[in-house]
Amino acid sequence: EVQLVESGGGLVQPGASLTLSCAASGFSLNVYWMYWFRHAPGKGLLWVARLSPDGNNKLYADSVKGRFTISKDNARSTLYLQMDSLRADDTAVYYCARFTDGRFGYWGQGSLVTVSS
Amino acid sequence: DIVMTQSPDSLAVSLGERATINCKSSQSVLSSSNSKNYLTWYQKKPGQSPKLLIYWASTRESGVPDRFSGSGSGTEFTLTISSLQAEDVAVYFCQQYYSPPYTFGQGTKLEIK
């Protein structure tokens, strides 16, 4: 069974760093494109970053470019999102998702990141 | 960036009645190479992750009740719930995955009348 489980969220001050993890089970990360999305309170969904199966192709939304880094550890079956220089408008529930056959069919349960002083 | 615009922002429908949600993209999401529309519909309930309903604009995800259907092509799309059930109360989002950034509509809140 495919499962994605995020962890690492929490309350941090503006300017701080935080790393989210997404533990994958039931499949191999080196086969699928993986994505991070976020949903801010009272706002719409936003794509954040994507990572190719070989780990060499990374793409970011303009709002996080230069501050966030997507990566993975295939051996640990874990996807990461390192978030630096966090701002209040980064406050959101962050989701990892797997893309295959034309759809984002599997999503994690989400990890809440709150940026506040 | 491709801008996705949903209408209406909110909708109240009686149980058993039809609900229709529209989604327009600022440019076509139809691929000329495979004739597929890169358009997805999700259902989002509070505290839950988005649930995939429809992909390729009209392909129902496995396990999704057949009262949910998607239609449209190019820049105009529709999600239809043929007979509204109580468990369908949620916010519905469309998303294009034709080109990055992979943008979403603002959401349509569906309630029971």
PDB file of C-alpha atoms in Angstrom:
ATOM      1  CA  GLU A   1       0.000   0.000   0.000  1.00  0.00           C
ATOM      2  CA  VAL A   2       1.298   3.422  -0.964  1.00  0.00           C
ATOM      3  CA  GLN A   3       1.670   5.806   1.972  1.00  0.00           C
ATOM      4  CA  LEU A   4       3.172   9.242   2.422  1.00  0.00           C
ATOM      5  CA  VAL A   5       3.668  10.571   5.943  1.00  0.00           C
ATOM      6  CA  GLU A   6       4.926  14.098   6.556  1.00  0.00           C
ATOM      7  CA  SER A   7       6.659  15.255   9.722  1.00  0.00           C
ATOM      8  CA  GLY A   8       8.805  18.100  10.968  1.00  0.00           C
ATOM      9  CA  GLY A   9       6.323  20.946  11.073  1.00  0.00           C
ATOM     10  CA  GLY A  10       5.982  23.338  13.973  1.00  0.00           C
ATOM     11  CA  LEU A  11       6.063  26.914  15.197  1.00  0.00           C
ATOM     12  CA  VAL A  12       9.118  28.944  14.209  1.00  0.00           C
ATOM     13  CA  GLN A  13      10.050  32.603  14.220  1.00  0.00           C
ATOM     14  CA  PRO A  14      10.440  34.659  11.052  1.00  0.00           C
ATOM     15  CA  GLY A  15      13.862  34.122   9.527  1.00  0.00           C
ATOM     16  CA  ALA A  16      14.253  30.648  10.994  1.00  0.00           C
ATOM     17  CA  SER A  17      14.777  27.365   9.185  1.00  0.00           C
ATOM     18  CA  LEU A  18      12.816  24.131   9.240  1.00  0.00           C
ATOM     19  CA  THR A  19      13.055  20.838   7.376  1.00  0.00           C
ATOM     20  CA  LEU A  20      10.010  18.784   6.526  1.00  0.00           C
ATOM     21  CA  SER A  21      10.228  15.061   5.876  1.00  0.00           C
ATOM     22  CA  CYS A  22       7.926  12.858   3.857  1.00  0.00           C
ATOM     23  CA  ALA A  23       8.345   9.156   4.541  1.00  0.00           C
ATOM     24  CA  ALA A  24       7.303   7.071   1.561  1.00  0.00           C
ATOM     25  CA  SER A  25       6.265   3.441   1.700  1.00  0.00           C
ATOM     26  CA  GLY A  26       4.881   0.992  -0.818  1.00  0.00           C
ATOM     27  CA  PHE A  27       6.973   2.333  -3.691  1.00  0.00           C
ATOM     28  CA  SER A  28      10.458   3.576  -4.564  1.00  0.00           C
ATOM     29  CA  LEU A  29      11.263   7.278  -4.699  1.00  0.00           C
ATOM     30  CA  ASN A  30      13.686   6.683  -7.573  1.00  0.00           C
ATOM     31  CA  VAL A  31      10.791   5.850  -9.904  1.00  0.00           C
ATOM     32  CA  TYR A  32       8.407   8.760  -9.438  1.00  0.00           C
ATOM     33  CA  TRP A  33       8.327  12.548  -9.677  1.00  0.00           C
ATOM     34  CA  MET A  34       7.630  13.928  -6.205  1.00  0.00           C
ATOM     35  CA  TYR A  35       6.078  17.238  -5.275  1.00  0.00           C
ATOM     36  CA  TRP A  36       5.457  19.533  -2.345  1.00  0.00           C
ATOM     37  CA  PHE A  37       2.299  21.648  -2.106  1.00  0.00           C
ATOM     38  CA  ARG A  38       0.948  23.896   0.620  1.00  0.00           C
ATOM     39  CA  HIS A  39      -2.420  25.190   1.776  1.00  0.00           C
ATOM     40  CA  ALA A  40      -2.426  28.416   3.739  1.00  0.00           C
ATOM     41  CA  PRO A  41      -5.344  29.074   6.102  1.00  0.00           C
ATOM     42  CA  GLY A  42      -8.237  30.619   4.215  1.00  0.00           C
ATOM     43  CA  LYS A  43      -6.319  30.532   0.944  1.00  0.00           C
ATOM     44  CA  GLY A  44      -5.978  28.248  -2.024  1.00  0.00           C
ATOM     45  CA  LEU A  45      -3.608  25.408  -2.722  1.00  0.00           C
ATOM     46  CA  LEU A  46      -0.136  26.267  -3.994  1.00  0.00           C
ATOM     47  CA  TRP A  47       2.482  24.132  -5.698  1.00  0.00           C
ATOM     48  CA  VAL A  48       5.864  24.591  -3.976  1.00  0.00           C
ATOM     49  CA  ALA A  49       8.500  22.330  -5.552  1.00  0.00           C
ATOM     50  CA  ARG A  50       9.076  19.214  -7.635  1.00  0.00           C
ATOM     51  CA  LEU A  51      11.863  16.625  -7.862  1.00  0.00           C
ATOM     52  CA  SER A  52      12.644  14.188 -10.647  1.00  0.00           C
ATOM     53  CA  PRO A  53      13.099  10.445 -10.023  1.00  0.00           C
ATOM     54  CA  ASP A  54      16.882  10.685 -10.513  1.00  0.00           C
ATOM     55  CA  GLY A  55      17.047  13.671  -8.159  1.00  0.00           C
ATOM     56  CA  ASN A  56      18.740  15.926 -10.708  1.00  0.00           C
ATOM     57  CA  ASN A  57      15.784  17.989 -11.921  1.00  0.00           C
ATOM     58  CA  LYS A  58      14.400  20.400  -9.345  1.00  0.00           C
ATOM     59  CA  LEU A  59      11.885  23.174  -9.850  1.00  0.00           C
ATOM     60  CA  TYR A  60      10.464  25.729  -7.423  1.00  0.00           C
ATOM     61  CA  ALA A  61       7.633  28.206  -7.240  1.00  0.00           C
ATOM     62  CA  ASP A  62       8.882  31.785  -7.522  1.00  0.00           C
ATOM     63  CA  SER A  63       7.671  32.525  -3.987  1.00  0.00           C
ATOM     64  CA  VAL A  64      10.100  29.992  -2.463  1.00  0.00           C
ATOM     65  CA  LYS A  65      12.968  29.986  -4.982  1.00  0.00           C
ATOM     66  CA  GLY A  66      16.305  30.579  -3.281  1.00  0.00           C
ATOM     67  CA  ARG A  67      14.854  29.843   0.164  1.00  0.00           C
ATOM     68  CA  PHE A  68      13.509  26.269  -0.104  1.00  0.00           C
ATOM     69  CA  THR A  69      15.369  23.130  -1.214  1.00  0.00           C
ATOM     70  CA  ILE A  70      13.753  19.851  -2.216  1.00  0.00           C
ATOM     71  CA  SER A  71      15.780  16.668  -1.891  1.00  0.00           C
ATOM     72  CA  LYS A  72      15.460  12.991  -1.097  1.00  0.00           C
ATOM     73  CA  ASP A  73      17.239   9.994   0.369  1.00  0.00           C
ATOM     74  CA  ASN A  74      16.278   6.940  -1.646  1.00  0.00           C
ATOM     75  CA  ALA A  75      17.788   4.559   0.881  1.00  0.00           C
ATOM     76  CA  ARG A  76      15.641   6.056   3.628  1.00  0.00           C
ATOM     77  CA  SER A  77      12.642   6.401   1.256  1.00  0.00           C
ATOM     78  CA  THR A  78      12.255   9.961   2.443  1.00  0.00           C
ATOM     79  CA  LEU A  79      11.578  13.206   0.610  1.00  0.00           C
ATOM     80  CA  TYR A  80      12.646  16.473   2.221  1.00  0.00           C
ATOM     81  CA  LEU A  81      11.820  20.144   2.019  1.00  0.00           C
ATOM     82  CA  GLN A  82      14.405  22.368   3.639  1.00  0.00           C
ATOM     83  CA  MET A  83      12.914  25.772   4.312  1.00  0.00           C
ATOM     84  CA  ASP A  84      15.188  28.721   5.117  1.00  0.00           C
ATOM     85  CA  SER A  85      14.457  32.394   5.785  1.00  0.00           C
ATOM     86  CA  LEU A  86      10.868  31.565   6.654  1.00  0.00           C
ATOM     87  CA  ARG A  87       8.287  34.341   6.462  1.00  0.00           C
ATOM     88  CA  ALA A  88       4.832  34.740   7.922  1.00  0.00           C
ATOM     89  CA  ASP A  89       3.287  34.068   4.526  1.00  0.00           C
ATOM     90  CA  ASP A  90       4.928  30.624   4.469  1.00  0.00           C
ATOM     91  CA  THR A  91       2.476  29.590   7.202  1.00  0.00           C
ATOM     92  CA  ALA A  92       0.526  26.665   5.789  1.00  0.00           C
ATOM     93  CA  VAL A  93      -0.106  22.954   5.875  1.00  0.00           C
ATOM     94  CA  TYR A  94       2.529  21.350   3.661  1.00  0.00           C
ATOM     95  CA  TYR A  95       1.751  18.205   1.678  1.00  0.00           C
ATOM     96  CA  CYS A  96       3.993  15.864  -0.267  1.00  0.00           C
ATOM     97  CA  ALA A  97       2.469  14.108  -3.269  1.00  0.00           C
ATOM     98  CA  ARG A  98       3.424  11.496  -5.842  1.00  0.00           C
ATOM     99  CA  PHE A  99       2.823  12.074  -9.539  1.00  0.00           C
ATOM    100  CA  THR A 100       2.232   9.239 -11.973  1.00  0.00           C
ATOM    101  CA  ASP A 101       0.156   8.491 -15.056  1.00  0.00           C
ATOM    102  CA  GLY A 102      -1.143  12.009 -15.308  1.00  0.00           C
ATOM    103  CA  ARG A 103      -2.246  12.519 -11.753  1.00  0.00           C
ATOM    104  CA  PHE A 104      -1.263  13.371  -8.195  1.00  0.00           C
ATOM    105  CA  GLY A 105      -2.930  10.282  -6.851  1.00  0.00           C
ATOM    106  CA  TYR A 106      -1.254  10.015  -3.469  1.00  0.00           C
ATOM    107  CA  TRP A 107      -0.916  12.761  -0.888  1.00  0.00           C
ATOM    108  CA  GLY A 108       0.374  12.786   2.651  1.00  0.00           C
ATOM    109  CA  GLN A 109      -1.761  13.905   5.568  1.00  0.00           C
ATOM    110  CA  GLY A 110       0.030  17.226   5.809  1.00  0.00           C
ATOM    111  CA  SER A 111       2.378  18.972   8.240  1.00  0.00           C
ATOM    112  CA  LEU A 112       1.535  22.373   9.711  1.00  0.00           C
ATOM    113  CA  VAL A 113       4.189  25.060   9.607  1.00  0.00           C
ATOM    114  CA  THR A 114       3.477  28.251  11.531  1.00  0.00           C
ATOM    115  CA  VAL A 115       5.812  31.212  11.172  1.00  0.00           C
ATOM    116  CA  SER A 116       5.176  33.778  13.871  1.00  0.00           C
ATOM    117  CA  SER A 117       7.017  35.861  16.426  1.00  0.00           C
TER     118      SER A 117
ATOM    119  CA  ASP B   1       1.649  31.605 -15.335  1.00  0.00           C
ATOM    120  CA  ILE B   2      -1.664  29.955 -16.158  1.00  0.00           C
ATOM    121  CA  VAL B   3      -4.422  31.498 -14.069  1.00  0.00           C
ATOM    122  CA  MET B   4      -7.241  29.173 -13.037  1.00  0.00           C
ATOM    123  CA  THR B   5     -10.589  30.780 -12.231  1.00  0.00           C
ATOM    124  CA  GLN B   6     -13.460  28.833 -10.705  1.00  0.00           C
ATOM    125  CA  SER B   7     -17.112  29.765 -10.549  1.00  0.00           C
ATOM    126  CA  PRO B   8     -19.051  30.114  -8.424  1.00  0.00           C
ATOM    127  CA  ASP B   9     -17.042  30.770  -5.241  1.00  0.00           C
ATOM    128  CA  SER B  10     -19.765  29.022  -3.241  1.00  0.00           C
ATOM    129  CA  LEU B  11     -22.739  26.891  -4.077  1.00  0.00           C
ATOM    130  CA  ALA B  12     -25.692  25.538  -2.109  1.00  0.00           C
ATOM    131  CA  VAL B  13     -27.542  22.565  -3.580  1.00  0.00           C
ATOM    132  CA  SER B  14     -30.316  20.379  -2.213  1.00  0.00           C
ATOM    133  CA  LEU B  15     -29.617  16.738  -1.456  1.00  0.00           C
ATOM    134  CA  GLY B  16     -30.151  14.623  -4.552  1.00  0.00           C
ATOM    135  CA  GLU B  17     -29.842  17.593  -6.894  1.00  0.00           C
ATOM    136  CA  ARG B  18     -27.110  18.349  -9.417  1.00  0.00           C
ATOM    137  CA  ALA B  19     -24.106  20.497  -8.561  1.00  0.00           C
ATOM    138  CA  THR B  20     -21.995  22.095 -11.285  1.00  0.00           C
ATOM    139  CA  ILE B  21     -18.657  23.813 -10.794  1.00  0.00           C
ATOM    140  CA  ASN B  22     -16.816  25.595 -13.568  1.00  0.00           C
ATOM    141  CA  CYS B  23     -13.111  26.177 -14.095  1.00  0.00           C
ATOM    142  CA  LYS B  24     -11.477  28.387 -16.723  1.00  0.00           C
ATOM    143  CA  SER B  25      -7.797  28.531 -17.537  1.00  0.00           C
ATOM    144  CA  SER B  26      -6.117  31.655 -18.917  1.00  0.00           C
ATOM    145  CA  GLN B  27      -4.540  29.554 -21.653  1.00  0.00           C
ATOM    146  CA  SER B  28      -5.197  26.145 -23.107  1.00  0.00           C
ATOM    147  CA  VAL B  29      -4.110  23.110 -21.098  1.00  0.00           C
ATOM    148  CA  LEU B  30      -4.724  20.759 -24.019  1.00  0.00           C
ATOM    149  CA  SER B  31      -1.569  19.058 -25.208  1.00  0.00           C
ATOM    150  CA  SER B  32      -1.196  18.779 -28.975  1.00  0.00           C
ATOM    151  CA  SER B  33       1.141  15.827 -28.572  1.00  0.00           C
ATOM    152  CA  ASN B  34      -1.285  13.487 -26.825  1.00  0.00           C
ATOM    153  CA  SER B  35      -4.655  15.316 -27.087  1.00  0.00           C
ATOM    154  CA  LYS B  36      -5.014  15.254 -23.310  1.00  0.00           C
ATOM    155  CA  ASN B  37      -6.173  18.085 -21.088  1.00  0.00           C
ATOM    156  CA  TYR B  38      -3.835  18.531 -18.137  1.00  0.00           C
ATOM    157  CA  LEU B  39      -6.651  19.360 -15.717  1.00  0.00           C
ATOM    158  CA  THR B  40      -7.451  17.785 -12.372  1.00  0.00           C
ATOM    159  CA  TRP B  41     -10.283  18.147  -9.856  1.00  0.00           C
ATOM    160  CA  TYR B  42      -9.871  17.664  -6.103  1.00  0.00           C
ATOM    161  CA  GLN B  43     -12.196  17.505  -3.121  1.00  0.00           C
ATOM    162  CA  LYS B  44     -10.855  19.079   0.084  1.00  0.00           C
ATOM    163  CA  LYS B  45     -12.399  18.665   3.511  1.00  0.00           C
ATOM    164  CA  PRO B  46     -11.113  20.410   6.663  1.00  0.00           C
ATOM    165  CA  GLY B  47      -8.194  18.618   8.239  1.00  0.00           C
ATOM    166  CA  GLN B  48      -7.797  16.266   5.293  1.00  0.00           C
ATOM    167  CA  SER B  49      -5.452  16.194   2.344  1.00  0.00           C
ATOM    168  CA  PRO B  50      -6.838  16.879  -1.130  1.00  0.00           C
ATOM    169  CA  LYS B  51      -8.633  13.904  -2.613  1.00  0.00           C
ATOM    170  CA  LEU B  52      -8.176  13.324  -6.329  1.00  0.00           C
ATOM    171  CA  LEU B  53     -11.511  13.014  -8.126  1.00  0.00           C
ATOM    172  CA  ILE B  54     -10.847  13.542 -11.832  1.00  0.00           C
ATOM    173  CA  TYR B  55      -7.686  13.727 -13.965  1.00  0.00           C
ATOM    174  CA  TRP B  56      -7.082  14.319 -17.675  1.00  0.00           C
ATOM    175  CA  ALA B  57     -10.199  16.523 -17.271  1.00  0.00           C
ATOM    176  CA  SER B  58     -12.618  13.617 -17.503  1.00  0.00           C
ATOM    177  CA  THR B  59     -11.038  10.416 -16.151  1.00  0.00           C
ATOM    178  CA  ARG B  60     -12.498   9.405 -12.809  1.00  0.00           C
ATOM    179  CA  GLU B  61      -9.981   8.206 -10.252  1.00  0.00           C
ATOM    180  CA  SER B  62     -10.425   4.645  -9.052  1.00  0.00           C
ATOM    181  CA  GLY B  63     -12.840   4.429  -6.135  1.00  0.00           C
ATOM    182  CA  VAL B  64     -14.514   7.775  -6.795  1.00  0.00           C
ATOM    183  CA  PRO B  65     -18.316   7.449  -6.998  1.00  0.00           C
ATOM    184  CA  ASP B  66     -19.722   7.703 -10.506  1.00  0.00           C
ATOM    185  CA  ARG B  67     -21.898  10.658  -9.526  1.00  0.00           C
ATOM    186  CA  PHE B  68     -18.719  12.716 -10.033  1.00  0.00           C
ATOM    187  CA  SER B  69     -17.865  13.533 -13.630  1.00  0.00           C
ATOM    188  CA  GLY B  70     -15.578  15.962 -15.430  1.00  0.00           C
ATOM    189  CA  SER B  71     -15.909  17.521 -18.840  1.00  0.00           C
ATOM    190  CA  GLY B  72     -14.468  20.245 -21.030  1.00  0.00           C
ATOM    191  CA  SER B  73     -11.409  20.899 -23.121  1.00  0.00           C
ATOM    192  CA  GLY B  74      -8.907  23.614 -23.856  1.00  0.00           C
ATOM    193  CA  THR B  75      -9.712  26.395 -21.414  1.00  0.00           C
ATOM    194  CA  GLU B  76     -13.160  25.587 -20.034  1.00  0.00           C
ATOM    195  CA  PHE B  77     -13.955  22.709 -17.718  1.00  0.00           C
ATOM    196  CA  THR B  78     -16.791  21.497 -15.538  1.00  0.00           C
ATOM    197  CA  LEU B  79     -17.105  19.225 -12.527  1.00  0.00           C
ATOM    198  CA  THR B  80     -20.578  17.790 -12.099  1.00  0.00           C
ATOM    199  CA  ILE B  81     -22.002  15.951  -9.126  1.00  0.00           C
ATOM    200  CA  SER B  82     -25.138  14.345 -10.490  1.00  0.00           C
ATOM    201  CA  SER B  83     -26.944  13.720  -7.201  1.00  0.00           C
ATOM    202  CA  LEU B  84     -25.545  15.533  -4.194  1.00  0.00           C
ATOM    203  CA  GLN B  85     -24.934  13.484  -1.065  1.00  0.00           C
ATOM    204  CA  ALA B  86     -24.302  14.839   2.427  1.00  0.00           C
ATOM    205  CA  GLU B  87     -20.706  13.614   2.349  1.00  0.00           C
ATOM    206  CA  ASP B  88     -19.989  15.761  -0.721  1.00  0.00           C
ATOM    207  CA  VAL B  89     -19.920  18.948   1.371  1.00  0.00           C
ATOM    208  CA  ALA B  90     -16.385  20.208   0.799  1.00  0.00           C
ATOM    209  CA  VAL B  91     -14.286  22.698  -1.114  1.00  0.00           C
ATOM    210  CA  TYR B  92     -13.511  21.699  -4.695  1.00  0.00           C
ATOM    211  CA  PHE B  93     -10.392  22.799  -6.563  1.00  0.00           C
ATOM    212  CA  CYS B  94      -9.316  22.508 -10.162  1.00  0.00           C
ATOM    213  CA  GLN B  95      -5.613  22.386 -11.024  1.00  0.00           C
ATOM    214  CA  GLN B  96      -3.637  22.584 -14.236  1.00  0.00           C
ATOM    215  CA  TYR B  97      -0.497  20.520 -14.609  1.00  0.00           C
ATOM    216  CA  TYR B  98       0.211  21.517 -18.200  1.00  0.00           C
ATOM    217  CA  SER B  99       3.066  23.818 -17.291  1.00  0.00           C
ATOM    218  CA  PRO B 100       4.769  25.003 -14.106  1.00  0.00           C
ATOM    219  CA  PRO B 101       3.840  26.632 -11.858  1.00  0.00           C
ATOM    220  CA  TYR B 102       1.075  24.086 -11.421  1.00  0.00           C
ATOM    221  CA  THR B 103      -1.704  26.433 -10.476  1.00  0.00           C
ATOM    222  CA  PHE B 104      -5.014  25.848  -8.734  1.00  0.00           C
ATOM    223  CA  GLY B 105      -8.348  27.572  -8.888  1.00  0.00           C
ATOM    224  CA  GLN B 106      -9.395  29.537  -5.821  1.00  0.00           C
ATOM    225  CA  GLY B 107     -11.830  26.845  -4.741  1.00  0.00           C
ATOM    226  CA  THR B 108     -15.608  26.429  -4.689  1.00  0.00           C
ATOM    227  CA  LYS B 109     -17.319  25.791  -1.374  1.00  0.00           C
ATOM    228  CA  LEU B 110     -20.195  23.352  -1.776  1.00  0.00           C
ATOM    229  CA  GLU B 111     -22.919  23.252   0.867  1.00  0.00           C
ATOM    230  CA  ILE B 112     -26.315  21.672   1.361  1.00  0.00           C
ATOM    231  CA  LYS B 113     -29.320  23.912   0.752  1.00  0.00           C
TER     232      LYS B 113
END
